[in-house]
XYZ file of C-alpha atoms in Angstrom:
626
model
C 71.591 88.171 90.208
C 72.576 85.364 87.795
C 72.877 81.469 89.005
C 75.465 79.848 87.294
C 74.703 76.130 86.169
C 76.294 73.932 88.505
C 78.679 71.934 85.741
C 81.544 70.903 87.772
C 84.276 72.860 87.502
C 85.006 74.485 90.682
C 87.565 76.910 91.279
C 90.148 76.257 94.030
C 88.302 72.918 94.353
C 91.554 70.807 94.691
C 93.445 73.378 96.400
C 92.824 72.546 100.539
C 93.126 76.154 102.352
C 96.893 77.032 103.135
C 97.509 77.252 106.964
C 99.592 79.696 109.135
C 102.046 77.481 110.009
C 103.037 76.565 106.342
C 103.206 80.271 105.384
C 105.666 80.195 108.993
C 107.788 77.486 107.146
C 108.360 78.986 104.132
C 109.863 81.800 106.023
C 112.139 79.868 107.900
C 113.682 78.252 104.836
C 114.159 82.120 103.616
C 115.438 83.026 106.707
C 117.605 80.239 107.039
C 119.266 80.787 103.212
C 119.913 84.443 104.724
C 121.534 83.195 107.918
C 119.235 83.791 110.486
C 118.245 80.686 112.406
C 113.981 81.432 113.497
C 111.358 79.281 113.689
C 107.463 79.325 113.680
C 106.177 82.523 115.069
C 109.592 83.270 115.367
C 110.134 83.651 112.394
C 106.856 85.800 111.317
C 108.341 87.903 114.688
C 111.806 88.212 112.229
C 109.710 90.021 109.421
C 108.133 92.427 111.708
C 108.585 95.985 111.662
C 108.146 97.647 115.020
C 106.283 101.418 115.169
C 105.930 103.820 117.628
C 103.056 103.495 120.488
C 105.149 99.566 120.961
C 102.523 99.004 117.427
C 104.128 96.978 114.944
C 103.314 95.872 111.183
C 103.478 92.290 111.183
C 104.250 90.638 107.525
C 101.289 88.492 107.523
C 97.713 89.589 108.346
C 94.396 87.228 107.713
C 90.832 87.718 108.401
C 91.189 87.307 112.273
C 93.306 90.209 112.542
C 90.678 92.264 111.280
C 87.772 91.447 114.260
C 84.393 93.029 114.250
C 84.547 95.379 111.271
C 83.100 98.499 112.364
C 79.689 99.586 110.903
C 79.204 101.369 107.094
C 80.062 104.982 106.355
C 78.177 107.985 108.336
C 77.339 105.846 111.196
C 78.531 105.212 114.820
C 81.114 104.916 115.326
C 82.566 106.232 112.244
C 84.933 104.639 111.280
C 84.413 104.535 108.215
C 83.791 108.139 107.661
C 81.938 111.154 109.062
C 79.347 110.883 106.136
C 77.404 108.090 104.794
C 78.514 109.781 101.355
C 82.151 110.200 102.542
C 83.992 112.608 100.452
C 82.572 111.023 97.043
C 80.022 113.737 95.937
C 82.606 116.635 96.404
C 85.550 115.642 97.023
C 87.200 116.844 99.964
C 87.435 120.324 101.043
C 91.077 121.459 99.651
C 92.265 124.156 102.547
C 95.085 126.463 101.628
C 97.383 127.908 104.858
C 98.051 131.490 104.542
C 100.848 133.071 107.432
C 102.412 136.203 106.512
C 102.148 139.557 107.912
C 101.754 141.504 104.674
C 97.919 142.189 103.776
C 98.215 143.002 100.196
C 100.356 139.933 99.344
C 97.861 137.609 101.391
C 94.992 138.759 99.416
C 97.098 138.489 96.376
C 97.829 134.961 96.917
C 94.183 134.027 98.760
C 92.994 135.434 95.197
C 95.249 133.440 93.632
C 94.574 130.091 95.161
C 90.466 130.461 94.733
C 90.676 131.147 91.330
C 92.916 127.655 90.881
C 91.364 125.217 92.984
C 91.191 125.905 96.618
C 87.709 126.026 98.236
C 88.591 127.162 101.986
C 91.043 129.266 103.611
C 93.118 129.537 106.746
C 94.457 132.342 108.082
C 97.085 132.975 110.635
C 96.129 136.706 112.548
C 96.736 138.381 115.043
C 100.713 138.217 116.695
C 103.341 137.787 114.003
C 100.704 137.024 111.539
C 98.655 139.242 109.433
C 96.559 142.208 111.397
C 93.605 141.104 112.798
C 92.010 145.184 111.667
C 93.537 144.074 108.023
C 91.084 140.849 107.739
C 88.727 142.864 105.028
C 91.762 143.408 102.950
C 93.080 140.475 103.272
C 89.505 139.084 101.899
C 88.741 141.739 99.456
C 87.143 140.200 96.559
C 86.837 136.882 98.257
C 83.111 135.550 98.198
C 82.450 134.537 101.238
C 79.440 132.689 100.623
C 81.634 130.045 99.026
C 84.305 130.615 100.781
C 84.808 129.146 103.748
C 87.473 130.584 106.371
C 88.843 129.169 108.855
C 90.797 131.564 111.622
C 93.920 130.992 113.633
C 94.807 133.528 115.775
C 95.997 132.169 119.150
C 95.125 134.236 121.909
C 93.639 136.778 119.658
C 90.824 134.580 118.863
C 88.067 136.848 120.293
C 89.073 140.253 118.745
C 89.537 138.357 115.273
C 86.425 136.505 115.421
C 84.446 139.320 116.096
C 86.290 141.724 113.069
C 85.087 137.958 110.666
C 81.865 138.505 111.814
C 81.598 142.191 111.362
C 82.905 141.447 107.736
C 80.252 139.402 107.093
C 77.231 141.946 108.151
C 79.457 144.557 106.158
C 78.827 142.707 102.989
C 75.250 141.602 103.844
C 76.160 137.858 103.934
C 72.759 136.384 105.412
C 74.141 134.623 108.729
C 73.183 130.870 107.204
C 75.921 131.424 104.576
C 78.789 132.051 106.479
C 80.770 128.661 107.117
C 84.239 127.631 108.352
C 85.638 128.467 111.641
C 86.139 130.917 114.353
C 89.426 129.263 115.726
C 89.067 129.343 119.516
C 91.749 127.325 120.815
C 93.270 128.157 124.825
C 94.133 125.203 124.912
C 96.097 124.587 121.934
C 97.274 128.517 122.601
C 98.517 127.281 126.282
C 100.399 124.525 124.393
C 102.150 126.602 121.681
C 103.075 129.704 124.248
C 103.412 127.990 127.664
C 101.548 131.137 129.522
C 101.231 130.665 132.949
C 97.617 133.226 132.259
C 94.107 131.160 133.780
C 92.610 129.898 130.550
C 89.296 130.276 132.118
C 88.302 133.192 130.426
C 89.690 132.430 127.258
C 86.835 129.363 127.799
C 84.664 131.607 128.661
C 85.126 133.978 125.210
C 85.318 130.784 123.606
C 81.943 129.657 125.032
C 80.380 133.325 124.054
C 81.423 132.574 120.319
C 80.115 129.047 120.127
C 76.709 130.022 121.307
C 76.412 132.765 119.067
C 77.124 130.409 116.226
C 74.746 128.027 117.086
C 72.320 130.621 117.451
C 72.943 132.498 113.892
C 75.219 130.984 112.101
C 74.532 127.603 111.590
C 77.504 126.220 109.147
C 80.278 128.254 111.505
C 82.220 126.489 113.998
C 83.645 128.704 117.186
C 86.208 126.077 118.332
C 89.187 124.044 116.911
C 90.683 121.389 118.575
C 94.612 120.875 117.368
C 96.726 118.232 117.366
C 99.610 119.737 115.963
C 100.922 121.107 118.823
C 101.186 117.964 119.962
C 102.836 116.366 116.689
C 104.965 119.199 116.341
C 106.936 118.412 119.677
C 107.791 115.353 118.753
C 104.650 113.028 119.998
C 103.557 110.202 118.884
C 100.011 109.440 116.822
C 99.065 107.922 120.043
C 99.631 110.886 121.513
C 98.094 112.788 119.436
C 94.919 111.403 119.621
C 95.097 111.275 123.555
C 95.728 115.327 123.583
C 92.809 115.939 120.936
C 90.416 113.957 123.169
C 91.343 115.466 126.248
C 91.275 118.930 124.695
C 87.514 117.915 123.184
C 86.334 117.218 126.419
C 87.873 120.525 128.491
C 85.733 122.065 125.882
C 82.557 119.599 126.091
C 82.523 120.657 129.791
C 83.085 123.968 129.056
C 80.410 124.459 126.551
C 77.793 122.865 128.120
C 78.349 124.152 130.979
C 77.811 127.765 129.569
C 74.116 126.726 128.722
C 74.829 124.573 125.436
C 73.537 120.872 124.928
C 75.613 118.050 124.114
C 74.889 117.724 120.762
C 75.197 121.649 120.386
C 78.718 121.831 121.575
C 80.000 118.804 119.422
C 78.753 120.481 116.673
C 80.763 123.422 117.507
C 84.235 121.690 117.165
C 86.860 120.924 114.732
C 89.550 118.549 114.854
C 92.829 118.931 113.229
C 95.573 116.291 112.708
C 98.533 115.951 111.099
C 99.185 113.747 108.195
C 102.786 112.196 107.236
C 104.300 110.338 104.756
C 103.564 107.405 106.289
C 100.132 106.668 104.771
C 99.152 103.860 107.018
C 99.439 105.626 109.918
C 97.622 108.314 108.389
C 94.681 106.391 107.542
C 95.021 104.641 110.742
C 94.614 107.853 112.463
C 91.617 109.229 111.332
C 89.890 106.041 111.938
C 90.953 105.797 115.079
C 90.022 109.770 116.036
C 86.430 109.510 114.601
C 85.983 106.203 116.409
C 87.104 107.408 119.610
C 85.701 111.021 119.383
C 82.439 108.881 118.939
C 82.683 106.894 122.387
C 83.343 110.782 123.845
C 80.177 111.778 122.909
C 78.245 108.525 123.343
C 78.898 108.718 127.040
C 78.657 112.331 126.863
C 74.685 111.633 126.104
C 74.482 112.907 122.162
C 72.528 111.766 119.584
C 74.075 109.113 117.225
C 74.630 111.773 114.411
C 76.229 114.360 116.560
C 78.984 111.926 117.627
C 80.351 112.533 113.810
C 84.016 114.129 114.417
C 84.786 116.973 111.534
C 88.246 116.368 110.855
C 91.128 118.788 109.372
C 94.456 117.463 108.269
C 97.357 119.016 107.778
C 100.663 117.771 106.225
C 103.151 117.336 108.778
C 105.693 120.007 109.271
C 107.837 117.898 111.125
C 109.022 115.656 107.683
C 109.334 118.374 105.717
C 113.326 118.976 105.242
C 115.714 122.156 104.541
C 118.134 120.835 102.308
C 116.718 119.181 99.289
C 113.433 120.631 99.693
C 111.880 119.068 96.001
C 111.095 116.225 97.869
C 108.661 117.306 100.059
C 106.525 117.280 97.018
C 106.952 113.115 97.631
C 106.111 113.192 101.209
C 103.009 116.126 100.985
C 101.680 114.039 98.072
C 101.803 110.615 100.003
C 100.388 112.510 103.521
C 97.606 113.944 101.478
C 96.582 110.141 100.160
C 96.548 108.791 103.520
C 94.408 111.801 104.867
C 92.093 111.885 101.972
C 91.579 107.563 102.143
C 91.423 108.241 105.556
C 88.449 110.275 105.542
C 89.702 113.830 106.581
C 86.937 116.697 105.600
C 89.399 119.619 105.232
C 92.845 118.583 103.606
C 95.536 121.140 103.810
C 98.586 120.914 102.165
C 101.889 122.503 103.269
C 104.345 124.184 100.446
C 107.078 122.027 100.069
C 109.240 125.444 100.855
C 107.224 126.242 103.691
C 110.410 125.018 106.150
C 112.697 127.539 104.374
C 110.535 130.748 104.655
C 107.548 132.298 103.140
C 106.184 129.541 100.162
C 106.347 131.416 96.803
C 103.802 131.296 94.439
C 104.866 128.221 92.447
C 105.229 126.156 96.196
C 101.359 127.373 96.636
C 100.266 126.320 92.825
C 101.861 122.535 94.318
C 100.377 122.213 97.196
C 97.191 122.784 95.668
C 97.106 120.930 92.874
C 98.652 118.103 94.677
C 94.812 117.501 96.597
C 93.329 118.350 92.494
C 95.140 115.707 90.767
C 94.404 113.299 93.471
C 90.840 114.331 93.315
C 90.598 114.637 89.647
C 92.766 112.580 87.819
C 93.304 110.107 90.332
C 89.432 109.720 91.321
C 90.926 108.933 94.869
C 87.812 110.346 96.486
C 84.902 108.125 94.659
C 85.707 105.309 96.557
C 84.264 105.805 100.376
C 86.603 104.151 102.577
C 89.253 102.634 100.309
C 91.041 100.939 102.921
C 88.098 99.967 104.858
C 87.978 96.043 105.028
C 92.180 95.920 104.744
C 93.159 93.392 107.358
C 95.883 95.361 107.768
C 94.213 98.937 108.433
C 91.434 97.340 110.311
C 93.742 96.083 112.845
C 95.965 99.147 112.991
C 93.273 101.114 113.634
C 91.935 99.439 116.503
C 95.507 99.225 117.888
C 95.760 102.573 117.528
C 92.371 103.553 119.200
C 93.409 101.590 122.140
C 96.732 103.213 122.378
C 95.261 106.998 122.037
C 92.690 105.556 124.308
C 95.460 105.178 127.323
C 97.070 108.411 126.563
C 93.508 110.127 127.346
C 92.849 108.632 129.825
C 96.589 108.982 131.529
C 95.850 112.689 130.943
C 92.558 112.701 132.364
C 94.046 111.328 135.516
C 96.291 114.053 135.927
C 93.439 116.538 136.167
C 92.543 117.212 132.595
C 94.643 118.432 130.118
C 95.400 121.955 130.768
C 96.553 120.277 134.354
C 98.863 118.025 132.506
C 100.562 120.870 130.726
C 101.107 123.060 133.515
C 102.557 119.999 134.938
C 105.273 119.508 132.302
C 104.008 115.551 132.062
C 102.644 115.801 128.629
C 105.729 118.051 127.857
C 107.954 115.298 129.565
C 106.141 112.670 127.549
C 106.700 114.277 124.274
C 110.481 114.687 124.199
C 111.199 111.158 125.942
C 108.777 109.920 122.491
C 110.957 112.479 119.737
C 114.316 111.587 121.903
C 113.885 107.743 121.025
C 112.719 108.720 117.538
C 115.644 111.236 117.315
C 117.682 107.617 118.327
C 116.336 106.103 115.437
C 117.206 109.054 112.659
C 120.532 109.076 114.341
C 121.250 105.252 112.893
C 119.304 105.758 109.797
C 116.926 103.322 110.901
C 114.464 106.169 110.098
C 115.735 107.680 106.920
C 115.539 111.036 105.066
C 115.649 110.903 101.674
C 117.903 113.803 100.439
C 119.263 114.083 103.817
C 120.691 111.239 105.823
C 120.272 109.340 102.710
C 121.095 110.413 98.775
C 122.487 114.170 100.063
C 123.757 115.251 97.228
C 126.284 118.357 98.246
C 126.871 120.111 95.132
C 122.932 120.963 95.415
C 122.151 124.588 95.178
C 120.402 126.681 98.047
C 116.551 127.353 97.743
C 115.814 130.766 99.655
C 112.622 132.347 101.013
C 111.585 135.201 102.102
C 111.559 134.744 105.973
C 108.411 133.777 107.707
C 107.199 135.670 110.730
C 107.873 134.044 113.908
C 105.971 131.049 115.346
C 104.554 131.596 118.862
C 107.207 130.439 121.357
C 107.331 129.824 125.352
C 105.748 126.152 125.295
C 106.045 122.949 123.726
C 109.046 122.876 121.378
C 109.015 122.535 117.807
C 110.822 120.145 116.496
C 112.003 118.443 112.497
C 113.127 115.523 111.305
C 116.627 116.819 109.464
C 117.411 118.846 112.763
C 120.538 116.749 113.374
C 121.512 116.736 110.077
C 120.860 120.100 109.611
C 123.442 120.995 112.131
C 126.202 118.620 110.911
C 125.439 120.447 107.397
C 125.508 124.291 108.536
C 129.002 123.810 109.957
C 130.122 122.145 106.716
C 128.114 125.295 104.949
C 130.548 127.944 107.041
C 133.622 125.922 106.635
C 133.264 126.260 102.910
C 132.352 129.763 103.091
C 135.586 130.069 105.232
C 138.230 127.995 103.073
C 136.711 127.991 100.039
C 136.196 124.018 99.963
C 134.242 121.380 102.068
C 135.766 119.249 104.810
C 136.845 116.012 102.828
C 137.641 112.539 103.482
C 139.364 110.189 101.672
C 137.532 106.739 100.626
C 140.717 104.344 100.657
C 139.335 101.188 98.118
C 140.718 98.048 98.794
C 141.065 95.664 95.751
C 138.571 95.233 92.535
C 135.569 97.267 92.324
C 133.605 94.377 93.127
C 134.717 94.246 96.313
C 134.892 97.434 97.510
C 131.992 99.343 95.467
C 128.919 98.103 97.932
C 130.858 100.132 100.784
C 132.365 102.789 99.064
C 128.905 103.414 98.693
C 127.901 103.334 101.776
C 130.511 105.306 103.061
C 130.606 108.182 100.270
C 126.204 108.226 101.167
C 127.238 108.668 104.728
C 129.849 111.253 105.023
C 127.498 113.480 102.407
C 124.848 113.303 105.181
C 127.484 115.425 107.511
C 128.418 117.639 104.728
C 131.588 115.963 104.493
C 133.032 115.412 100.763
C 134.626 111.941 100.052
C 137.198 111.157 97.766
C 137.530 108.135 96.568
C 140.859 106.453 95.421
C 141.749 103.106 94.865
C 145.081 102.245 96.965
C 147.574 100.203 98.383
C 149.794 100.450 101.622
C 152.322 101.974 99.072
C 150.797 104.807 98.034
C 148.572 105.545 100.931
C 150.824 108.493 101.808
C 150.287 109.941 97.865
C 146.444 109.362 98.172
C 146.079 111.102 101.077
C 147.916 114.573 100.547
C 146.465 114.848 97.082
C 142.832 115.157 98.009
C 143.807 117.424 100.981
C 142.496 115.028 103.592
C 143.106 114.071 107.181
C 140.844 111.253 107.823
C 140.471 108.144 105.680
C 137.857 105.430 105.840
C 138.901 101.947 104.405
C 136.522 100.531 102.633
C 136.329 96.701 101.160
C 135.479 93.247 101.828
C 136.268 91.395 105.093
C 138.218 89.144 103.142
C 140.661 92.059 102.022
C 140.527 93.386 105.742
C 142.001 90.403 106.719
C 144.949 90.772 104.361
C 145.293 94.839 103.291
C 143.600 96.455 106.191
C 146.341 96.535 108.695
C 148.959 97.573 106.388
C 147.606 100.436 104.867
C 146.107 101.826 107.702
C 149.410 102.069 109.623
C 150.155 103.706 106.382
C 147.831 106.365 106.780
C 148.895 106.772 110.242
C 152.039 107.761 109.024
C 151.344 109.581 106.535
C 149.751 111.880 108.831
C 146.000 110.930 108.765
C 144.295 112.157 112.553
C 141.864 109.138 111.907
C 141.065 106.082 110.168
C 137.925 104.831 110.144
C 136.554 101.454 108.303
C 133.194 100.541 106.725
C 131.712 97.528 108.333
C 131.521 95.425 111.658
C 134.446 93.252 111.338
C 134.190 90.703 114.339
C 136.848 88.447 116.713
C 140.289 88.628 115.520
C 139.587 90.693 112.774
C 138.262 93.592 114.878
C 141.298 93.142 116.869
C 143.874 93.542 113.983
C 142.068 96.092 112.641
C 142.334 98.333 115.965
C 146.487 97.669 117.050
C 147.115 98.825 113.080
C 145.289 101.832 113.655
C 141.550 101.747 112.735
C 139.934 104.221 115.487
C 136.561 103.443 114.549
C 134.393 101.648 112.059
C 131.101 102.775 110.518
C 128.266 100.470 109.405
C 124.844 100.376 108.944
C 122.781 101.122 112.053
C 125.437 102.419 114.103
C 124.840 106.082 115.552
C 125.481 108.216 112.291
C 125.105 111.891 114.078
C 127.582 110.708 116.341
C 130.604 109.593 114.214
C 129.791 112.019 111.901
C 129.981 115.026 114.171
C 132.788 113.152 115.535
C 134.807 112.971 112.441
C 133.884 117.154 111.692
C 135.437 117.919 115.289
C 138.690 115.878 114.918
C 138.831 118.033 111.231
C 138.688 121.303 113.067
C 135.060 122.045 111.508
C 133.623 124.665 114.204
């Protein structure tokens, strides 16, 4: 290391350390020049965004937000990754999802996907999904000595893993080569299907598999513990967590009581989590799961390095949207970033068709290339830990352990987890989380690009072949656009019926400069219902014209609160008689405004953060739209 000379210039010398509270009164004179009246922390309160879990991202963090910093890569309690090498020698392991029924297309595609990238596969068998007898076609000309494969076959695990295993002594694979994992889930099966059937034998098959593997096949895991499930239904990261670590322990208890040490059975599991587009949360996560995973097995009596949680994430299916499916790409790309910075072993990413069907070929060549430019171009795995040391992520993280932390342990109270599903708690729990999310799409506090915001109508249909069903009977399944999605499929039949959309009609007020910022608004959120606007600029006078020569019923007037004051009342007692069922206006007009506005006809206005599922099914009732 080089010592400078000391020769008197000193950066920063002059400049004292800046304070909290000055950074506090700069915001207030922002705030204050925007209207809002805060002061101190209440104004740093103003700036903050709340999250689910009652987290929220504050707009400042400093060094004390960040507390102890947990301990360097590969070491308890892993926070910082599973490895002390992280993901930098390899990168991590790119996982392609393969779920249809047909053999000869799966192996087509598996083929397909090796050959351009992928280094492990997972397969959906057994059920709707492909044969479990049809696994060696399905993996004809796959080496599986580099190869891993990872099973999913629900409560066809046992039959499945056995036909893998038979595979392998087919093709003389020597048992230390075969890696991946059997798939044993009851619990997450019990989740997805609701069966009222004693998972105790399931366990015990479960067990059966995970000693075998630990006895001969040393790089093969029996038992996966997923999250989705969990995710899927609506729940929270919080929850999330809570379920996996419940679920790990049911089969902790399980395993070891079936003859199998501590460290044995840990080594036997394999978490999987989902990944969205918000890549904070993401990284978050992961942190979170290996750290608490690790306090699991501390107390559980393993060894430091068996407390390491193997971690598979998956892009979320819940973000991924119907109608303007291209930009999945955008959220799949930004999910895989936050699961590769935040440490995940086994990335898999979901075709940005895969809500519409079957993915295609090109969907597959995206989603797997989306981990390989990361990876190669991007170098995004030859950092270990990016984020580690972030103020921000530090503190999320342990906000986040302490929040899955509660969920666990609520569960654990309850009896364990497969008690807490038979219950309907964790069920209950789950929709009263997605109900006040649901809330929050519903006002576009939550947006969906392509969806509740920038729908574009004239877009045309992608189509897939249809995917075979997903198991059904337990926790629901639930997306993002759902809402939306409905508003749009009536608009979708009333065009098939008529021949046209249902339409309103935008009714400018004066200039373009004062009505363009909510004609906007407006046109961005009748498209989100399907509903096509037509803007015209108008007067009281020729209201009536307007209105019959786009073929509308309802108009939404649409200016500045200045031109309310004087235009609004006229011309919508215009529309009124002209014949309009409705008249809505853009904004929150206040006092006697508001009051004007409503005794000349307005029935409702529309602004930003008000309940846009609700007017806008509103609006496609009052039109006649079935």
């Amino acid at each position: 290391m080089t010592v400078l000379p000391d020769d008197g210039f000193h950066l920063a010398a002059e400049f004292p350390d800046a304070t909290r509270e000055q950074w506090q009164r700069l915001v207030e004179g922002v705030l204050s020049r925007a209207g809002t009246a805060a002061e101190g922390p209440a104004a740093e309160d103003a700036l903050t965004t709340a999250l689910e879990d009652g987290l929220a991202t504050r707009p400042l963090y400093t060094a004390d937000d960040a507390g102890t910093l947990p301990g360097p890569p590969g070491f308890p309690p892993f926070v910082r990754g599973g490895r002390p090498e992280g993901t930098a020698l390899t990168g991590w392991d790119v996982r392609q999802h393969h779920g249809g029924a047909d053999p000869r297309k799966a192996n087509e595609a598996v083929l397909a996907d090796l050959e351009n990238g992928t280094t492990s596969l997972w397969l959906t068998v057994g059920g709707s999904g492909l044969p479990v007898e049809d696994l060696p076609a399905v993996l004809d000309g796959v080496y599986l000595d580099l190869a891993p494969v990872v099973l999913d076959a629900g409560a066809e695990f046992e039959p499945a893993a056995r036909r893998l295993l038979s595979l392998y002594a087919e093709r003389d694979l020597p048992p230390g080569a075969a890696a991946g994992n059997l798939g044993a889930d009851p619990l997450g099966t019990l989740a997805r299907t609701g069966t009222d059937a004693d998972p105790a034998e399931a366990l015990d098959a479960a067990a059966g598999l995970a000693a075998l593997c630990v006895r001969d096949h040393p790089r093969l895991r029996a038992l996966t513990v997923d999250a989705l499930p969990y995710h899927e239904a609506g729940g929270t990261p919080a929850q999330e967590l809570g379920a996996s670590l419940a679920t790990g322990v049911a089969y902790l208890r399980t395993l070891t009581a079936a003859g199998l040490t501590v460290d044995e059975a840990c080594s036997q599991l394999e978490f999987r989590y989902s990944a969205t587009a918000d890549q904070f949360l993401t990284i978050a996560t992961l942190r979170a799961a290996r750290r608490l995973w690790a306090r699991v097995a501390e107390v559980s009596g393993a060894a430091p390095a068996a407390r390491a949680q193997r971690q598979h994430a998956v892009t979320s299916s819940v973000m991924m949207t119907r109608r303007d499916p291209w930009v999945n790409m955008l959220r799949t790309t930004i999910a895989c970033l936050g699961a590769g910075v935040g440490g995940a072993d086994s990335v898999t990413v979901l075709p940005f068709d895969q809500a519409l069907g079957l993915p295609d070929a090109f969907a597959r060549r995206i989603a797997r290339n989306t981990s390989t430019i990361l990876l190669e171009e991007s170098h995004l795995a030859r950092v270990i830990d990016p984020a580690g040391g972030s103020w921000y992520v530090e503190r999320l993280t342990d906000e986040l352990a302490h929040a899955g932390w509660e969920v666990f342990q609520s569960i654990e109270r309850l009896g364990g987890h497969a008690a807490a599903l038979r219950s309907g708690r964790l069920a209950q729990d789950l929709a009263d989380s997605w109900q006040a999310r649901s809330d929050r799409i519903a006002k576009r506090r939550e947006p969906i690009t392509g969806v509740s915001e920038f729908p574009h109508l004239g877009e045309q249909p992608v189509h897939r072949e249809p995917a075979p069903a997903a198991p059904s009977g337990g926790l629901p399944r639930v997306r993002r656009d759902e809402a939306y999605e409905a508003l749009r499929a009536r608009s979708d039949a009333h065009l098939a019926a008529t021949g046209a959309r249902p339409r309103v009609l935008l009714a400018a007020l004066g200039p373009a400069a004062a009505h363009t910022g909510r004609v906007t608004f407006a046109a961005n959120l009748f498209q989100a219902g399907g509903i096509e606007p037509m803007t015209r600029q108008i007067t009281a006078e020729d209201a009536a014209g307007a209105l019959a020569a786009d073929g509308a019923t309802i108009a939404c007037l649409c200016s500045s609160d200045a031109l309310y004051a004087d235009q609004a009342e006229a011309v919508a007692s215009a529309l009124k008689a002209a014949g309009a069922t409705a008249v809505l206006l853009a904004g929150k007009p206040k006092g006697e405004l508001r009051e004007d506005c409503l005794r000349a006809g307005v029935d409702e206005f529309v602004f930003a953060g008000g309940d846009a599922v609700a007017v806008l099914s509103s609006v496609l009732d009052q039109m006649g739209v079935a």
